[in-house]
Amino acid sequence: MKGKRRKFSGEDKVRILKRHLVDQVPISDVCEEHGLHPTMFYKWQKEFFENGAAAFERQSDAKSRRLEKENAALKTRIAQKDEVIAEIMESHVALKKSLGES
């Protein structure tokens, strides 16, 4: 029977990674201690090294980058809605012409 799914906080993940990287404990031992599958450990390690620079950024820089990303997504949504409105208006004008209205 499967065990209950565990959730590790960010601090827990760093502590577990540190146990291997700093204390030189083999990954198999670290995973066994915490009931963790090695592939999950490697996934955390990859994410840690890819996003490690974020720990040294000022919070305002990270927030600014997040807001810029959100802004770009919203602009994309607006552009899509504008396209839909243009198509609807085009259909509306064509329908009015076919009915003989001006």
mmCIF file of N, CA and C in Angstrom:
data_model
loop_
_atom_site.group_PDB
_atom_site.id
_atom_site.type_symbol
_atom_site.label_atom_id
_atom_site.label_comp_id
_atom_site.label_asym_id
_atom_site.label_seq_id
_atom_site.Cartn_x
_atom_site.Cartn_y
_atom_site.Cartn_z
ATOM 1 N N MET A 1 0.845 -1.178 0.000
ATOM 2 C CA MET A 1 0.000 0.000 0.000
ATOM 3 C C MET A 1 0.888 1.238 0.000
ATOM 4 N N LYS A 2 0.505 2.222 -0.763
ATOM 5 C CA LYS A 2 1.300 3.439 -0.845
ATOM 6 C C LYS A 2 1.216 4.223 0.453
ATOM 7 N N GLY A 3 2.328 4.897 0.758
ATOM 8 C CA GLY A 3 2.352 5.747 1.930
ATOM 9 C C GLY A 3 1.713 7.086 1.630
ATOM 10 N N LYS A 4 1.525 7.850 2.663
ATOM 11 C CA LYS A 4 0.930 9.172 2.514
ATOM 12 C C LYS A 4 1.939 10.102 1.843
ATOM 13 N N ARG A 5 1.483 10.911 0.917
ATOM 14 C CA ARG A 5 2.349 11.845 0.213
ATOM 15 C C ARG A 5 2.830 12.917 1.185
ATOM 16 N N ARG A 6 4.136 13.149 1.161
ATOM 17 C CA ARG A 6 4.726 14.144 2.057
ATOM 18 C C ARG A 6 5.054 15.404 1.281
ATOM 19 N N LYS A 7 4.927 16.519 1.949
ATOM 20 C CA LYS A 7 5.301 17.795 1.353
ATOM 21 C C LYS A 7 6.463 18.354 2.147
ATOM 22 N N PHE A 8 7.499 18.757 1.431
ATOM 23 C CA PHE A 8 8.675 19.329 2.060
ATOM 24 C C PHE A 8 8.681 20.830 1.801
ATOM 25 N N SER A 9 8.971 21.595 2.831
ATOM 26 C CA SER A 9 9.070 23.042 2.662
ATOM 27 C C SER A 9 10.377 23.357 1.942
ATOM 28 N N GLY A 10 10.505 24.596 1.505
ATOM 29 C CA GLY A 10 11.740 25.020 0.861
ATOM 30 C C GLY A 10 12.937 24.854 1.777
ATOM 31 N N GLU A 11 12.742 25.161 3.060
ATOM 32 C CA GLU A 11 13.832 25.022 4.029
ATOM 33 C C GLU A 11 14.228 23.559 4.190
ATOM 34 N N ASP A 12 13.223 22.671 4.202
ATOM 35 C CA ASP A 12 13.509 21.237 4.309
ATOM 36 C C ASP A 12 14.322 20.755 3.108
ATOM 37 N N LYS A 13 13.925 21.198 1.929
ATOM 38 C CA LYS A 13 14.630 20.780 0.720
ATOM 39 C C LYS A 13 16.084 21.238 0.747
ATOM 40 N N VAL A 14 16.309 22.484 1.150
ATOM 41 C CA VAL A 14 17.679 23.002 1.224
ATOM 42 C C VAL A 14 18.476 22.228 2.263
ATOM 43 N N ARG A 15 17.864 21.938 3.387
ATOM 44 C CA ARG A 15 18.549 21.186 4.448
ATOM 45 C C ARG A 15 18.942 19.798 3.952
ATOM 46 N N ILE A 16 18.041 19.151 3.215
ATOM 47 C CA ILE A 16 18.320 17.817 2.678
ATOM 48 C C ILE A 16 19.437 17.885 1.633
ATOM 49 N N LEU A 17 19.375 18.878 0.748
ATOM 50 C CA LEU A 17 20.431 19.042 -0.253
ATOM 51 C C LEU A 17 21.770 19.347 0.405
ATOM 52 N N LYS A 18 21.734 20.181 1.428
ATOM 53 C CA LYS A 18 22.961 20.552 2.141
ATOM 54 C C LYS A 18 23.604 19.326 2.785
ATOM 55 N N ARG A 19 22.780 18.422 3.251
ATOM 56 C CA ARG A 19 23.290 17.200 3.897
ATOM 57 C C ARG A 19 24.199 16.436 2.941
ATOM 58 N N HIS A 20 23.853 16.426 1.668
ATOM 59 C CA HIS A 20 24.698 15.745 0.683
ATOM 60 C C HIS A 20 25.846 16.646 0.219
ATOM 61 N N LEU A 21 25.531 17.887 -0.147
ATOM 62 C CA LEU A 21 26.527 18.758 -0.764
ATOM 63 C C LEU A 21 27.604 19.229 0.210
ATOM 64 N N VAL A 22 27.228 19.540 1.434
ATOM 65 C CA VAL A 22 28.184 20.070 2.408
ATOM 66 C C VAL A 22 28.735 18.965 3.300
ATOM 67 N N ASP A 23 27.839 18.147 3.818
ATOM 68 C CA ASP A 23 28.266 17.103 4.760
ATOM 69 C C ASP A 23 28.801 15.858 4.054
ATOM 70 N N GLN A 24 28.710 15.826 2.718
ATOM 71 C CA GLN A 24 29.237 14.724 1.911
ATOM 72 C C GLN A 24 28.592 13.365 2.223
ATOM 73 N N VAL A 25 27.336 13.387 2.655
ATOM 74 C CA VAL A 25 26.606 12.141 2.902
ATOM 75 C C VAL A 25 26.119 11.628 1.545
ATOM 76 N N PRO A 26 26.307 10.354 1.239
ATOM 77 C CA PRO A 26 25.860 9.816 -0.056
ATOM 78 C C PRO A 26 24.355 10.033 -0.273
ATOM 79 N N ILE A 27 24.004 10.265 -1.525
ATOM 80 C CA ILE A 27 22.605 10.537 -1.871
ATOM 81 C C ILE A 27 21.701 9.394 -1.425
ATOM 82 N N SER A 28 22.156 8.181 -1.598
ATOM 83 C CA SER A 28 21.323 7.035 -1.210
ATOM 84 C C SER A 28 21.003 7.075 0.280
ATOM 85 N N ASP A 29 21.983 7.466 1.106
ATOM 86 C CA ASP A 29 21.751 7.549 2.552
ATOM 87 C C ASP A 29 20.800 8.692 2.900
ATOM 88 N N VAL A 30 20.998 9.843 2.249
ATOM 89 C CA VAL A 30 20.135 11.005 2.504
ATOM 90 C C VAL A 30 18.692 10.667 2.139
ATOM 91 N N CYS A 31 18.515 10.047 0.988
ATOM 92 C CA CYS A 31 17.162 9.697 0.532
ATOM 93 C C CYS A 31 16.515 8.679 1.462
ATOM 94 N N GLU A 32 17.295 7.729 1.920
ATOM 95 C CA GLU A 32 16.767 6.716 2.830
ATOM 96 C C GLU A 32 16.356 7.339 4.164
ATOM 97 N N GLU A 33 17.159 8.272 4.660
ATOM 98 C CA GLU A 33 16.853 8.943 5.933
ATOM 99 C C GLU A 33 15.522 9.682 5.880
ATOM 100 N N HIS A 34 15.229 10.254 4.722
ATOM 101 C CA HIS A 34 14.045 11.113 4.606
ATOM 102 C C HIS A 34 12.904 10.460 3.837
ATOM 103 N N GLY A 35 13.055 9.195 3.469
ATOM 104 C CA GLY A 35 11.995 8.507 2.731
ATOM 105 C C GLY A 35 11.748 9.147 1.381
ATOM 106 N N LEU A 36 12.820 9.486 0.703
ATOM 107 C CA LEU A 36 12.767 10.255 -0.530
ATOM 108 C C LEU A 36 13.313 9.414 -1.679
ATOM 109 N N HIS A 37 12.702 9.519 -2.839
ATOM 110 C CA HIS A 37 13.206 8.808 -4.009
ATOM 111 C C HIS A 37 14.359 9.617 -4.605
ATOM 112 N N PRO A 38 15.434 8.961 -5.033
ATOM 113 C CA PRO A 38 16.594 9.686 -5.572
ATOM 114 C C PRO A 38 16.264 10.609 -6.740
ATOM 115 N N THR A 39 15.295 10.239 -7.586
ATOM 116 C CA THR A 39 14.954 11.129 -8.699
ATOM 117 C C THR A 39 14.395 12.453 -8.198
ATOM 118 N N MET A 40 13.662 12.418 -7.086
ATOM 119 C CA MET A 40 13.148 13.657 -6.505
ATOM 120 C C MET A 40 14.313 14.494 -5.979
ATOM 121 N N PHE A 41 15.290 13.839 -5.359
ATOM 122 C CA PHE A 41 16.471 14.551 -4.866
ATOM 123 C C PHE A 41 17.175 15.260 -6.021
ATOM 124 N N TYR A 42 17.381 14.552 -7.129
ATOM 125 C CA TYR A 42 18.069 15.147 -8.277
ATOM 126 C C TYR A 42 17.253 16.287 -8.888
ATOM 127 N N LYS A 43 15.938 16.151 -8.865
ATOM 128 C CA LYS A 43 15.073 17.225 -9.371
ATOM 129 C C LYS A 43 15.239 18.474 -8.512
ATOM 130 N N TRP A 44 15.245 18.298 -7.181
ATOM 131 C CA TRP A 44 15.446 19.430 -6.275
ATOM 132 C C TRP A 44 16.818 20.052 -6.491
ATOM 133 N N GLN A 45 17.824 19.208 -6.669
ATOM 134 C CA GLN A 45 19.185 19.705 -6.844
ATOM 135 C C GLN A 45 19.282 20.540 -8.120
ATOM 136 N N LYS A 46 18.682 20.048 -9.193
ATOM 137 C CA LYS A 46 18.697 20.782 -10.460
ATOM 138 C C LYS A 46 18.006 22.129 -10.297
ATOM 139 N N GLU A 47 16.842 22.118 -9.679
ATOM 140 C CA GLU A 47 16.086 23.351 -9.457
ATOM 141 C C GLU A 47 16.867 24.318 -8.573
ATOM 142 N N PHE A 48 17.534 23.781 -7.573
ATOM 143 C CA PHE A 48 18.327 24.594 -6.651
ATOM 144 C C PHE A 48 19.441 25.318 -7.400
ATOM 145 N N PHE A 49 20.153 24.607 -8.263
ATOM 146 C CA PHE A 49 21.259 25.226 -8.986
ATOM 147 C C PHE A 49 20.772 26.164 -10.086
ATOM 148 N N GLU A 50 19.641 25.865 -10.702
ATOM 149 C CA GLU A 50 19.105 26.739 -11.745
ATOM 150 C C GLU A 50 18.553 28.036 -11.170
ATOM 151 N N ASN A 51 17.951 27.961 -9.988
ATOM 152 C CA ASN A 51 17.320 29.140 -9.396
ATOM 153 C C ASN A 51 18.115 29.707 -8.233
ATOM 154 N N GLY A 52 19.330 29.253 -8.064
ATOM 155 C CA GLY A 52 20.143 29.698 -6.936
ATOM 156 C C GLY A 52 20.424 31.189 -6.947
ATOM 157 N N ALA A 53 20.522 31.790 -8.127
ATOM 158 C CA ALA A 53 20.811 33.217 -8.223
ATOM 159 C C ALA A 53 19.693 34.056 -7.617
ATOM 160 N N ALA A 54 18.484 33.529 -7.599
ATOM 161 C CA ALA A 54 17.350 34.271 -7.041
ATOM 162 C C ALA A 54 17.553 34.563 -5.558
ATOM 163 N N ALA A 55 18.310 33.715 -4.876
ATOM 164 C CA ALA A 55 18.556 33.930 -3.449
ATOM 165 C C ALA A 55 19.407 35.172 -3.214
ATOM 166 N N PHE A 56 20.200 35.554 -4.204
ATOM 167 C CA PHE A 56 21.093 36.694 -4.047
ATOM 168 C C PHE A 56 20.545 37.974 -4.666
ATOM 169 N N GLU A 57 19.414 37.882 -5.333
ATOM 170 C CA GLU A 57 18.801 39.068 -5.917
ATOM 171 C C GLU A 57 18.058 39.848 -4.845
ATOM 172 N N ARG A 58 17.971 41.124 -5.090
ATOM 173 C CA ARG A 58 17.140 41.916 -4.192
ATOM 174 C C ARG A 58 15.695 41.555 -4.462
ATOM 175 N N GLN A 59 14.903 41.639 -3.424
ATOM 176 C CA GLN A 59 13.502 41.241 -3.555
ATOM 177 C C GLN A 59 12.799 42.098 -4.603
ATOM 178 N N SER A 60 13.163 43.371 -4.691
ATOM 179 C CA SER A 60 12.502 44.246 -5.653
ATOM 180 C C SER A 60 12.815 43.819 -7.085
ATOM 181 N N ASP A 61 14.044 43.310 -7.326
ATOM 182 C CA ASP A 61 14.393 42.836 -8.664
ATOM 183 C C ASP A 61 13.540 41.633 -9.047
ATOM 184 N N ALA A 62 13.402 40.707 -8.120
ATOM 185 C CA ALA A 62 12.599 39.514 -8.387
ATOM 186 C C ALA A 62 11.138 39.897 -8.596
ATOM 187 N N LYS A 63 10.650 40.809 -7.773
ATOM 188 C CA LYS A 63 9.260 41.248 -7.897
ATOM 189 C C LYS A 63 9.058 41.970 -9.224
ATOM 190 N N SER A 64 10.024 42.801 -9.598
ATOM 191 C CA SER A 64 9.935 43.532 -10.853
ATOM 192 C C SER A 64 9.881 42.576 -12.040
ATOM 193 N N ARG A 65 10.723 41.562 -12.012
ATOM 194 C CA ARG A 65 10.744 40.586 -13.097
ATOM 195 C C ARG A 65 9.425 39.818 -13.155
ATOM 196 N N ARG A 66 8.870 39.477 -11.984
ATOM 197 C CA ARG A 66 7.592 38.759 -11.942
ATOM 198 C C ARG A 66 6.475 39.634 -12.507
ATOM 199 N N LEU A 67 6.486 40.922 -12.149
ATOM 200 C CA LEU A 67 5.460 41.832 -12.645
ATOM 201 C C LEU A 67 5.578 42.049 -14.153
ATOM 202 N N GLU A 68 6.813 42.112 -14.654
ATOM 203 C CA GLU A 68 7.006 42.258 -16.098
ATOM 204 C C GLU A 68 6.455 41.045 -16.843
ATOM 205 N N LYS A 69 6.687 39.876 -16.286
ATOM 206 C CA LYS A 69 6.187 38.646 -16.902
ATOM 207 C C LYS A 69 4.660 38.638 -16.899
ATOM 208 N N GLU A 70 4.075 39.033 -15.777
ATOM 209 C CA GLU A 70 2.615 39.095 -15.667
ATOM 210 C C GLU A 70 2.048 40.119 -16.643
ATOM 211 N N ASN A 71 2.722 41.256 -16.769
ATOM 212 C CA ASN A 71 2.293 42.313 -17.676
ATOM 213 C C ASN A 71 2.297 41.816 -19.119
ATOM 214 N N ALA A 72 3.349 41.105 -19.509
ATOM 215 C CA ALA A 72 3.430 40.567 -20.870
ATOM 216 C C ALA A 72 2.295 39.578 -21.131
ATOM 217 N N ALA A 73 1.987 38.749 -20.139
ATOM 218 C CA ALA A 73 0.898 37.782 -20.295
ATOM 219 C C ALA A 73 -0.439 38.499 -20.465
ATOM 220 N N LEU A 74 -0.647 39.555 -19.702
ATOM 221 C CA LEU A 74 -1.901 40.307 -19.809
ATOM 222 C C LEU A 74 -2.010 41.012 -21.158
ATOM 223 N N LYS A 75 -0.901 41.545 -21.657
ATOM 224 C CA LYS A 75 -0.916 42.185 -22.974
ATOM 225 C C LYS A 75 -1.268 41.174 -24.056
ATOM 226 N N THR A 76 -0.773 39.958 -23.922
ATOM 227 C CA THR A 76 -1.095 38.901 -24.880
ATOM 228 C C THR A 76 -2.584 38.592 -24.848
ATOM 229 N N ARG A 77 -3.148 38.511 -23.647
ATOM 230 C CA ARG A 77 -4.589 38.242 -23.521
ATOM 231 C C ARG A 77 -5.413 39.360 -24.148
ATOM 232 N N ILE A 78 -4.999 40.607 -23.945
ATOM 233 C CA ILE A 78 -5.724 41.745 -24.524
ATOM 234 C C ILE A 78 -5.664 41.681 -26.045
ATOM 235 N N ALA A 79 -4.498 41.354 -26.592
ATOM 236 C CA ALA A 79 -4.357 41.257 -28.045
ATOM 237 C C ALA A 79 -5.275 40.173 -28.600
ATOM 238 N N GLN A 80 -5.367 39.048 -27.910
ATOM 239 C CA GLN A 80 -6.257 37.972 -28.352
ATOM 240 C C GLN A 80 -7.712 38.422 -28.313
ATOM 241 N N LYS A 81 -8.087 39.130 -27.272
ATOM 242 C CA LYS A 81 -9.469 39.615 -27.166
ATOM 243 C C LYS A 81 -9.766 40.634 -28.257
ATOM 244 N N ASP A 82 -8.788 41.495 -28.570
ATOM 245 C CA ASP A 82 -8.976 42.470 -29.646
ATOM 246 C C ASP A 82 -9.210 41.768 -30.983
ATOM 247 N N GLU A 83 -8.477 40.681 -31.220
ATOM 248 C CA GLU A 83 -8.662 39.921 -32.457
ATOM 249 C C GLU A 83 -10.066 39.329 -32.527
ATOM 250 N N VAL A 84 -10.542 38.802 -31.421
ATOM 251 C CA VAL A 84 -11.884 38.213 -31.380
ATOM 252 C C VAL A 84 -12.934 39.291 -31.624
ATOM 253 N N ILE A 85 -12.770 40.442 -31.012
ATOM 254 C CA ILE A 85 -13.721 41.548 -31.204
ATOM 255 C C ILE A 85 -13.734 41.984 -32.664
ATOM 256 N N ALA A 86 -12.552 42.061 -33.285
ATOM 257 C CA ALA A 86 -12.479 42.458 -34.694
ATOM 258 C C ALA A 86 -13.208 41.446 -35.578
ATOM 259 N N GLU A 87 -13.042 40.163 -35.296
ATOM 260 C CA GLU A 87 -13.735 39.130 -36.071
ATOM 261 C C GLU A 87 -15.247 39.236 -35.898
ATOM 262 N N ILE A 88 -15.689 39.464 -34.683
ATOM 263 C CA ILE A 88 -17.128 39.589 -34.417
ATOM 264 C C ILE A 88 -17.694 40.812 -35.128
ATOM 265 N N MET A 89 -16.966 41.914 -35.089
ATOM 266 C CA MET A 89 -17.436 43.131 -35.764
ATOM 267 C C MET A 89 -17.500 42.914 -37.274
ATOM 268 N N GLU A 90 -16.523 42.214 -37.808
ATOM 269 C CA GLU A 90 -16.512 41.920 -39.235
ATOM 270 C C GLU A 90 -17.736 41.086 -39.611
ATOM 271 N N SER A 91 -18.042 40.087 -38.810
ATOM 272 C CA SER A 91 -19.227 39.253 -39.051
ATOM 273 C C SER A 91 -20.498 40.078 -38.925
ATOM 274 N N HIS A 92 -20.527 40.964 -37.967
ATOM 275 C CA HIS A 92 -21.693 41.815 -37.739
ATOM 276 C C HIS A 92 -21.945 42.724 -38.948
ATOM 277 N N VAL A 93 -20.878 43.342 -39.446
ATOM 278 C CA VAL A 93 -21.017 44.227 -40.609
ATOM 279 C C VAL A 93 -21.480 43.430 -41.824
ATOM 280 N N ALA A 94 -20.906 42.248 -42.032
ATOM 281 C CA ALA A 94 -21.300 41.414 -43.175
ATOM 282 C C ALA A 94 -22.767 41.007 -43.064
ATOM 283 N N LEU A 95 -23.223 40.686 -41.872
ATOM 284 C CA LEU A 95 -24.612 40.304 -41.658
ATOM 285 C C LEU A 95 -25.544 41.480 -41.927
ATOM 286 N N LYS A 96 -25.153 42.660 -41.466
ATOM 287 C CA LYS A 96 -25.984 43.843 -41.715
ATOM 288 C C LYS A 96 -26.097 44.125 -43.209
ATOM 289 N N LYS A 97 -24.977 43.961 -43.931
ATOM 290 C CA LYS A 97 -25.001 44.198 -45.378
ATOM 291 C C LYS A 97 -25.901 43.182 -46.074
ATOM 292 N N SER A 98 -25.829 41.933 -45.629
ATOM 293 C CA SER A 98 -26.644 40.899 -46.279
ATOM 294 C C SER A 98 -28.131 41.106 -46.005
ATOM 295 N N LEU A 99 -28.466 41.733 -44.885
ATOM 296 C CA LEU A 99 -29.861 42.009 -44.558
ATOM 297 C C LEU A 99 -30.334 43.321 -45.166
ATOM 298 N N GLY A 100 -29.419 44.054 -45.798
ATOM 299 C CA GLY A 100 -29.791 45.286 -46.462
ATOM 300 C C GLY A 100 -29.781 46.491 -45.549
ATOM 301 N N GLU A 101 -29.243 46.347 -44.368
ATOM 302 C CA GLU A 101 -29.138 47.488 -43.466
ATOM 303 C C GLU A 101 -27.812 48.187 -43.721
ATOM 304 N N SER A 102 -27.746 49.467 -43.363
ATOM 305 C CA SER A 102 -26.487 50.163 -43.575
ATOM 306 C C SER A 102 -25.712 50.350 -42.323
#
